[in-house]
Tab-separated table of C-alpha atoms in Angstrom:
chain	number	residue	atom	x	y	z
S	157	UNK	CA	2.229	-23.822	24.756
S	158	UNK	CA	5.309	-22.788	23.121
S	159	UNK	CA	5.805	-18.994	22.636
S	160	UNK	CA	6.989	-17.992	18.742
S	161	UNK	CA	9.707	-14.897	19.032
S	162	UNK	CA	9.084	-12.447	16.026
S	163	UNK	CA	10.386	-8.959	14.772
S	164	UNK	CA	8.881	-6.782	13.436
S	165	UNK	CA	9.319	-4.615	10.133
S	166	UNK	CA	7.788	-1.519	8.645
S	167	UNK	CA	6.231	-1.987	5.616
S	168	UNK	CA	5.135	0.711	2.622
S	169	UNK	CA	1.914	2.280	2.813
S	170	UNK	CA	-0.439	3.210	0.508
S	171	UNK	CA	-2.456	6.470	-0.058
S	172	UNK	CA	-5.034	5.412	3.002
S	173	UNK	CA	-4.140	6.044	6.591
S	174	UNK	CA	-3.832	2.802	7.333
S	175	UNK	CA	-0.033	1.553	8.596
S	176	UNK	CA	1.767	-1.960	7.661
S	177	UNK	CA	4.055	-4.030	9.507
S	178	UNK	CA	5.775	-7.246	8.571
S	179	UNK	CA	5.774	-10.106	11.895
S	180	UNK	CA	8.608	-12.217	11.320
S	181	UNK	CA	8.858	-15.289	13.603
S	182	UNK	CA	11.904	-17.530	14.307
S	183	UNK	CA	11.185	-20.407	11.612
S	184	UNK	CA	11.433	-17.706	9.216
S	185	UNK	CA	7.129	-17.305	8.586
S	186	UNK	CA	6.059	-14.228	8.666
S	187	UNK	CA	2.505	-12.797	8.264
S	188	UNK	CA	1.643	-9.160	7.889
S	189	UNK	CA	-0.561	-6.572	11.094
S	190	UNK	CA	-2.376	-3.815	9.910
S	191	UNK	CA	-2.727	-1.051	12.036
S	192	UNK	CA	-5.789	1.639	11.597
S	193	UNK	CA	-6.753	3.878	14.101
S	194	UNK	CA	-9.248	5.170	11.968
S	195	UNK	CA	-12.503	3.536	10.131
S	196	UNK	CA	-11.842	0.427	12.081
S	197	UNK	CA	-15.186	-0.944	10.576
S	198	UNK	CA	-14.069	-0.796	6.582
S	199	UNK	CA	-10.580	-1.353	7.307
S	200	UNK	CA	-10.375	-4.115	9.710
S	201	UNK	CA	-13.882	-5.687	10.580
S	202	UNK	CA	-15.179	-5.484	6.674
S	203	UNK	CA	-12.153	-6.144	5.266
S	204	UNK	CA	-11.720	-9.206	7.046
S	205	UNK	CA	-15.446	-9.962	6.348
S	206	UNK	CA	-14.686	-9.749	2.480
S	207	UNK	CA	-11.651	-11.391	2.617
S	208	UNK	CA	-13.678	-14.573	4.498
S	209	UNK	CA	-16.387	-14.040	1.307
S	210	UNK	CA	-13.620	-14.241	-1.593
S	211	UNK	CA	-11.538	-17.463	0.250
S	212	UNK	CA	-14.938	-19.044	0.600
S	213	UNK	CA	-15.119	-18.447	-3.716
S	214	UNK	CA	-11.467	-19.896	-4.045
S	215	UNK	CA	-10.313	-16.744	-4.425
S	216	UNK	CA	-6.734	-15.985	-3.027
S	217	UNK	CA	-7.042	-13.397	-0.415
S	218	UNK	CA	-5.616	-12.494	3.094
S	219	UNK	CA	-6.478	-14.755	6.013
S	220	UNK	CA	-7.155	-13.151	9.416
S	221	UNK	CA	-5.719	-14.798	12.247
S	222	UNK	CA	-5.903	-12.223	14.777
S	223	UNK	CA	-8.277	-9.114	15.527
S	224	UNK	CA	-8.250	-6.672	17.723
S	225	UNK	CA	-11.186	-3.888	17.323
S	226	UNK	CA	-10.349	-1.819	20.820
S	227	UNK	CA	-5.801	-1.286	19.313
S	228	UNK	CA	-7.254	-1.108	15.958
S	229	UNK	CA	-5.280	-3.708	15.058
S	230	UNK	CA	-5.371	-6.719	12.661
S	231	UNK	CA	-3.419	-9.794	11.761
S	232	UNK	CA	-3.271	-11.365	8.068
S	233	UNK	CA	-1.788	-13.728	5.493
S	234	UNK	CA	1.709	-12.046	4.243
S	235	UNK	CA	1.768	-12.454	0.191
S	236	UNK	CA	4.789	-10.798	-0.075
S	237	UNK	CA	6.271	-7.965	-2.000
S	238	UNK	CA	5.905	-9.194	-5.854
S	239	UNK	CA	2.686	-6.989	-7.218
S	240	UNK	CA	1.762	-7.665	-10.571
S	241	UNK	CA	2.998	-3.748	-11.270
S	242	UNK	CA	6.524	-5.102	-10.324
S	243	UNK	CA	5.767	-8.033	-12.871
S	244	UNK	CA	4.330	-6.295	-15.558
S	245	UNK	CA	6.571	-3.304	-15.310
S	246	UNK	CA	9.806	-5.442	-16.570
S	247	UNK	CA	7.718	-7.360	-19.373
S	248	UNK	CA	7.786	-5.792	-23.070
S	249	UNK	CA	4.617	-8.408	-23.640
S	250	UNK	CA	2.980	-7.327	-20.728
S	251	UNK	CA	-1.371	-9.451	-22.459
S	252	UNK	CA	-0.205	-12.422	-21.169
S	253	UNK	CA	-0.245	-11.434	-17.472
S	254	UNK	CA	-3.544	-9.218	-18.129
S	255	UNK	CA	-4.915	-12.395	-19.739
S	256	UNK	CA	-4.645	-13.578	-16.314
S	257	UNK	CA	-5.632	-11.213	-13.813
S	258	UNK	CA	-9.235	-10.922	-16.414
S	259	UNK	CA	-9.609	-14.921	-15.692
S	260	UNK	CA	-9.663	-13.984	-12.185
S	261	UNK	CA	-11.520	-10.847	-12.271
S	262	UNK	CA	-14.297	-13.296	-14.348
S	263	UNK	CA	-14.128	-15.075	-11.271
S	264	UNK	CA	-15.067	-12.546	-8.690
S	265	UNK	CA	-17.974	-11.511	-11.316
S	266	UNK	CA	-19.564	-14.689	-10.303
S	267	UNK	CA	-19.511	-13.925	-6.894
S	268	UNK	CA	-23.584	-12.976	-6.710
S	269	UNK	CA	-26.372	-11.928	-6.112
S	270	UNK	CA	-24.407	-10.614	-2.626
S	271	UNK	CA	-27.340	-9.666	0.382
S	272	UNK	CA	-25.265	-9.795	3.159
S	273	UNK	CA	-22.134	-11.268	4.759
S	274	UNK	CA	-21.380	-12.346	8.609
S	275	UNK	CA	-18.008	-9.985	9.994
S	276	UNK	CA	-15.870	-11.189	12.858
S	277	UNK	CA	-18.100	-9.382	15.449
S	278	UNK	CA	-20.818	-11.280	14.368
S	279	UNK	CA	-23.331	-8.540	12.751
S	280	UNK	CA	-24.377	-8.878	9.339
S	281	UNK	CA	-23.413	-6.820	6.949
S	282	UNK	CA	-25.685	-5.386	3.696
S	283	UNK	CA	-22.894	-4.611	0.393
S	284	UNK	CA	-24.114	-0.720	-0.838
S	285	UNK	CA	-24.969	-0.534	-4.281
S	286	UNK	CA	-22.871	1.917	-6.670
S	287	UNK	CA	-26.221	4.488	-6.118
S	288	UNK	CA	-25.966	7.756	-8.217
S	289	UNK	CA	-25.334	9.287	-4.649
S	290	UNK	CA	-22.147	7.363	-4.715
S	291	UNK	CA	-20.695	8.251	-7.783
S	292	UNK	CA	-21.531	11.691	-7.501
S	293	UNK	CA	-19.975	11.868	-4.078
S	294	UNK	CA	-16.595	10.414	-5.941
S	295	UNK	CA	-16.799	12.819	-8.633
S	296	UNK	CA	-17.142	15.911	-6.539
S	297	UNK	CA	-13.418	15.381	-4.721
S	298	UNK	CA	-12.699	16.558	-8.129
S	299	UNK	CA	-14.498	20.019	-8.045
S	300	UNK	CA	-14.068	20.455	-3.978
S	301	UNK	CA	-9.987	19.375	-4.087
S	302	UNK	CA	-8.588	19.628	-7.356
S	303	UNK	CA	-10.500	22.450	-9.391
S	304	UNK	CA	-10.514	24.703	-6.251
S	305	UNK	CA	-6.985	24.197	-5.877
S	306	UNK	CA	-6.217	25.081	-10.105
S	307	UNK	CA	-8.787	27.632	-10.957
S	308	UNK	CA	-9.773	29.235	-7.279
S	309	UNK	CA	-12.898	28.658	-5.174
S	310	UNK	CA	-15.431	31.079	-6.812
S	311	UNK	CA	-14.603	29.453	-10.837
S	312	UNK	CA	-14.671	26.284	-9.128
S	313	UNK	CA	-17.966	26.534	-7.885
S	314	UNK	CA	-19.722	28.030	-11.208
S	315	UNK	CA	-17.839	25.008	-13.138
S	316	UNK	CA	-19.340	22.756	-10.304
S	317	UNK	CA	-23.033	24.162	-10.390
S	318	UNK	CA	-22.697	23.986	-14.625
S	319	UNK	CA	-21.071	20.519	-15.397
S	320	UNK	CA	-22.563	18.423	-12.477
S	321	UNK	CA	-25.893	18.205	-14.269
S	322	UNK	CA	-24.096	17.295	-17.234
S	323	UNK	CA	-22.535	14.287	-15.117
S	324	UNK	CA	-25.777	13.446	-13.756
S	325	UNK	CA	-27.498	13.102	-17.225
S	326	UNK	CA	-24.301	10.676	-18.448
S	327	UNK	CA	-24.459	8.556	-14.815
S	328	UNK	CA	-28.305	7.889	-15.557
S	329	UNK	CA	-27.244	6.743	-19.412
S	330	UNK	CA	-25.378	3.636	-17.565
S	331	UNK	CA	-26.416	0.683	-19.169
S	332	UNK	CA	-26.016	-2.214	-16.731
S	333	UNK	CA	-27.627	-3.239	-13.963
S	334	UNK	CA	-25.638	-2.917	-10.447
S	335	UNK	CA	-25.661	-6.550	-9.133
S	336	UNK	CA	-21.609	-7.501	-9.426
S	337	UNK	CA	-19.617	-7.929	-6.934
S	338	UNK	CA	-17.562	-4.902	-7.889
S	339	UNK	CA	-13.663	-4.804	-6.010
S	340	UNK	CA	-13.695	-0.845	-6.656
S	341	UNK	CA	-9.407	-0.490	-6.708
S	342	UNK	CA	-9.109	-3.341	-9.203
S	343	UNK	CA	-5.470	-2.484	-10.254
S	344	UNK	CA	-1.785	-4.415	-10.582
S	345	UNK	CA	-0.688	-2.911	-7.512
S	346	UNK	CA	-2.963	-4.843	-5.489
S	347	UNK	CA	-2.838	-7.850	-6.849
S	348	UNK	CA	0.015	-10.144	-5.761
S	349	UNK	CA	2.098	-12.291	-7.622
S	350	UNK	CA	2.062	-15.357	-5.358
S	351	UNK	CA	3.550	-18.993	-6.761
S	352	UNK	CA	2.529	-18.503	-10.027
S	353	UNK	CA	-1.209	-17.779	-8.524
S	354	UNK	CA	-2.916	-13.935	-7.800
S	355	UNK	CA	-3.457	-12.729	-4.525
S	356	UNK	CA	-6.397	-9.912	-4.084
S	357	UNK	CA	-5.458	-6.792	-1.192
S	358	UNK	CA	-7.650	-3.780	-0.422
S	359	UNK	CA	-11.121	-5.564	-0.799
S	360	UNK	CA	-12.445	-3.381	2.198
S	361	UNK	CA	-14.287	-0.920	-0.414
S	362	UNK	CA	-16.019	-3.928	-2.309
S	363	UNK	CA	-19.637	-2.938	-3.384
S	364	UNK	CA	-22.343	-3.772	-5.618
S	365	UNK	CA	-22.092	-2.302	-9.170
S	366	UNK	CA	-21.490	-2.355	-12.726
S	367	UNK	CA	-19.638	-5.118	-14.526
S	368	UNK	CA	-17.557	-2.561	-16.083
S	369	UNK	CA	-16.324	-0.947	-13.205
S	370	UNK	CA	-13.458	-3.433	-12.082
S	371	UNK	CA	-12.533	-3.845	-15.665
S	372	UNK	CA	-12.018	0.062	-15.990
S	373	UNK	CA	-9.765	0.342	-13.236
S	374	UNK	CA	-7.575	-2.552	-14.457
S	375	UNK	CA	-7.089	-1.366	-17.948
S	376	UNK	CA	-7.313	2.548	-17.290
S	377	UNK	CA	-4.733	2.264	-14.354
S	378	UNK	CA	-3.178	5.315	-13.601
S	379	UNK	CA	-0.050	3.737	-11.950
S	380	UNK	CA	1.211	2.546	-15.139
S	381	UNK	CA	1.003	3.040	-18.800
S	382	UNK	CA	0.074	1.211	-21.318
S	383	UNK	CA	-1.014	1.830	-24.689
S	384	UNK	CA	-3.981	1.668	-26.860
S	385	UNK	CA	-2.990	-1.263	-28.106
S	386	UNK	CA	-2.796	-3.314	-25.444
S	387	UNK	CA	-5.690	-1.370	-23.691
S	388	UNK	CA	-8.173	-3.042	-26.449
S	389	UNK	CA	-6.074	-6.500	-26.302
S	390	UNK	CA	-7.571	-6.663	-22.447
S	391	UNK	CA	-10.564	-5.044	-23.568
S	392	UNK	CA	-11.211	-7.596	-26.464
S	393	UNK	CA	-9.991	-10.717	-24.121
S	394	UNK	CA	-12.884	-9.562	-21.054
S	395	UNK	CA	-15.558	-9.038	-23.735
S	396	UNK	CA	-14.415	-12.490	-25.808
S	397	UNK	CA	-14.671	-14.461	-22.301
S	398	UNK	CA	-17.296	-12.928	-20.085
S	399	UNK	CA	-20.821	-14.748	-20.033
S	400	UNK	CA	-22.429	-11.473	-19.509
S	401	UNK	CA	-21.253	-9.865	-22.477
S	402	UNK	CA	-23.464	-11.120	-26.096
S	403	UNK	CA	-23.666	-9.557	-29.179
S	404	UNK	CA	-26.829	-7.518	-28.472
S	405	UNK	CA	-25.741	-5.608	-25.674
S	406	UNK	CA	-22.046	-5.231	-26.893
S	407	UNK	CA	-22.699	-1.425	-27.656
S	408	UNK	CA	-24.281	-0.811	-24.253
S	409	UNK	CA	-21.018	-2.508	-22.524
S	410	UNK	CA	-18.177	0.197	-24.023
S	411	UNK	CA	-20.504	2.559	-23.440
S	412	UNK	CA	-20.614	1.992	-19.580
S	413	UNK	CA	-16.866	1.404	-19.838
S	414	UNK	CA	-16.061	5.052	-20.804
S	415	UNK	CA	-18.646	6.595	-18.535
S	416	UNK	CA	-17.256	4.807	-15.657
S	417	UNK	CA	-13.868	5.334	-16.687
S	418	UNK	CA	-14.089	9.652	-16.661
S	419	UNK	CA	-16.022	8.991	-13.301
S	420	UNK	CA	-13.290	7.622	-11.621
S	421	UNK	CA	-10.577	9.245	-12.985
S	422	UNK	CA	-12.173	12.674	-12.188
S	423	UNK	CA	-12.131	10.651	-8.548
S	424	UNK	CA	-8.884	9.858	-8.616
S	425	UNK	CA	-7.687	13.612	-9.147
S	426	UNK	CA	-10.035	14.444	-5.981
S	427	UNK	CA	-8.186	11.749	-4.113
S	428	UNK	CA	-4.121	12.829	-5.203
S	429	UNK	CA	-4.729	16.337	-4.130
S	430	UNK	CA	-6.637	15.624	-1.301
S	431	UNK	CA	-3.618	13.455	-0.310
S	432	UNK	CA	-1.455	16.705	-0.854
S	433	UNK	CA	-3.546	19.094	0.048
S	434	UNK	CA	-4.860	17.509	3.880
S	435	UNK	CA	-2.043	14.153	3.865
S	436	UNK	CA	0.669	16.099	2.910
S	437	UNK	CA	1.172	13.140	0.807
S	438	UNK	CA	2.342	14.916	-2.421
S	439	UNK	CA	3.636	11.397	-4.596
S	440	UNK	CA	0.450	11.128	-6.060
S	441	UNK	CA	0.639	14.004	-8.136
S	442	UNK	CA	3.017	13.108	-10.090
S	443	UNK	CA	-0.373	10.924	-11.520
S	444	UNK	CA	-2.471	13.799	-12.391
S	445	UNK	CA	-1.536	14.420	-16.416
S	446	UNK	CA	-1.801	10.463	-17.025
S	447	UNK	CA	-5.142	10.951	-15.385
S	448	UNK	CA	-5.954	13.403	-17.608
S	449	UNK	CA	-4.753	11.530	-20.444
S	450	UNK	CA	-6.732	8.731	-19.369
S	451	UNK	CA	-10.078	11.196	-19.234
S	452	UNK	CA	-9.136	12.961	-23.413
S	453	UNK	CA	-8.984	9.511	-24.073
S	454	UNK	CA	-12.613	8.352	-22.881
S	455	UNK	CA	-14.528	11.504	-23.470
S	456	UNK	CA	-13.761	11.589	-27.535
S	457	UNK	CA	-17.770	9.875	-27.463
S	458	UNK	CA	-19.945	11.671	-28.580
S	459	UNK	CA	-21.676	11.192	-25.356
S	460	UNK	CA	-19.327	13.500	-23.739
S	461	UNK	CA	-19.242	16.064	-26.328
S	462	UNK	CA	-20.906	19.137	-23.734
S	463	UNK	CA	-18.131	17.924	-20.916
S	464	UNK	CA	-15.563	17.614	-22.582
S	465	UNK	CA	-16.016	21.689	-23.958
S	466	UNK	CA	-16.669	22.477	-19.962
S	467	UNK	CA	-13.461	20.719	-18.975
S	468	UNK	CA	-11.138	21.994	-21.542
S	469	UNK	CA	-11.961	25.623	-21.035
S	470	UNK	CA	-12.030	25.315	-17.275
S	471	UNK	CA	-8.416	23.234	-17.364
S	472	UNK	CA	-6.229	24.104	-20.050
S	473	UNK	CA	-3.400	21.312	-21.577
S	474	UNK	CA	-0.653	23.361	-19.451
S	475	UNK	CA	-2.693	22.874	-16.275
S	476	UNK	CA	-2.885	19.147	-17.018
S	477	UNK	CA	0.501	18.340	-17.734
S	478	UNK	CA	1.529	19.651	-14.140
S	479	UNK	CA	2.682	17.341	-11.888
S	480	UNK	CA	1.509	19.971	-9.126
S	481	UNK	CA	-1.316	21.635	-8.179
């Protein structure tokens, strides 16, 4: 057997605790060992179990070629450094690359009705359902890490006890059934720009929800901006190609879309100062008034009419446009 020499290089990370190396061997191939000391069973086991799932539904995704539970350590397919936010970023036309990344995301859609998959240990593994447990367990990192943070612990708490019913009511107005194989960080920054072809990362959340869900976090992407216009240019192109959608439940779609849109961005604020605030990871806030943005945008409804008076007077525009907390 001949023995490959390799070096090694740090990689970026991303706002999980995970770490990411780069194996280089001698005739210049190179794949990519991820390193988590903690939740070994998402981040390695799973996500090598949904990675296995996707490849088997010719969709591009990391291939694991080593595993090792006991180092926390795994070994995968390197897709390089090209993101489609790197892409996209540089283009002035940016639909034609969405038009893209929707034919794939149309793809994973048809990945169902998911029971259970088989993971490199060999126990099977039952895909959660997005339960209202779930999304109420996102939403509050919004009261418990960002409004404690802004308006102080005992506010906070009255907001909490005042506006979480109000969420409650909106979650149960969701329209669609969850049975999609939902990617749940569907965004340009993890998908890969690979020979003219799209590579999926970060699949080790993947869950069973809403149709609209994936398509939310691709058009209302906090990482970068991109305006109304070409928001409903994506929007229109899902809707004009997706089997699910017809002209009777049209309506009920959009609907869904901004519901599940203020639920995760309220999430996402959770996460950024949860990442400052326990990470010491303080990039991410430099996020927090396009995530607001993002949120005025969605909750104009009328379906949103009671939280959107809660969330103005408990978080004023000057609050919002801080890039601190």
């Amino acid at each position: 057997m001949i023995l490959k020499k390799y070096k090694i290089k740090t990689l970026a990370g991303d706002a999980s605790s995970r770490k990411f190396f780069r194996k280089f061997y001698d005739d210049k191939k190179s794949k990519v060992i991820v390193v988590s000391k903690k939740e070994k069973f998402k981040n390695l086991i799973l996500y090598a179990a949904i990675n296995d799932l996707l490849i088997k539904n010719k969709i591009l995704a990391p291939k694991l070629y080593n595993l090792n539970i006991r180092v926390g350590l795994m070994e995968i397919s390197d897709f390089g450094d090209q993101n489609f936010y790197k892409v996209i970023k540089k283009k002035k036309s940016r639909i034609f690359f969405y038009k893209k990344i929707i034919d794939l995301l149309l793809k994973i859609q048809k990945i169902r009705p998911i029971i259970k998959i088989k993971n490199p240990i060999n126990r099977n593994y039952k895909f959660k359902k997005y339960s209202l447990k779930i999304l109420h367990s996102e939403s509050d990192l919004f009261f418990n890490w960002y409004l404690r943070r802004v308006i102080g612990k005992k506010r906070a708490t009255y907001v909490k006890k005042i506006l979480k019913p109000k969420l409650n009511a909106i979650y149960k107005k969701l329209n669609f059934k969850n049975n999609i194989f939902v990617h749940r960080d569907f965004h340009v920054s993890n998908l890969m720009h690979i020979n003219n072809k799209i590579g999926i990362l970060d699949s080790q959340d993947a869950i069973i929800g809403n149709p609209s869900y994936d398509l939310v976090s691709l058009i209302d992407d906090v990482r970068i901006v991109t305006s109304s216009k070409v928001k409903n240019q994506i929007y229109d192109y899902y809707i004009k190609k997706s089997s699910l959608i017809k002209k009777s439940n049209k309506i009920n779609f959009l609907e869904d879309f901004h519901i599940l849109s203020i639920q995760r961005n309220l999430k996402i604020i959770g996460i950024f100062s949860r990442l400052f605030l326990r990470d010491k990871k303080k990039q991410y806030l430099k996020l927090l008034p396009y995530c607001w943005k993002l949120i005025e945008n969605r909750y104009k409804h009328e379906l949103f009419e009671e939280i959107k008076l809660i969330l103005d007077d408990c978080v004023p525009k000057k609050i919002r446009k801080q890039k601190s907390i």
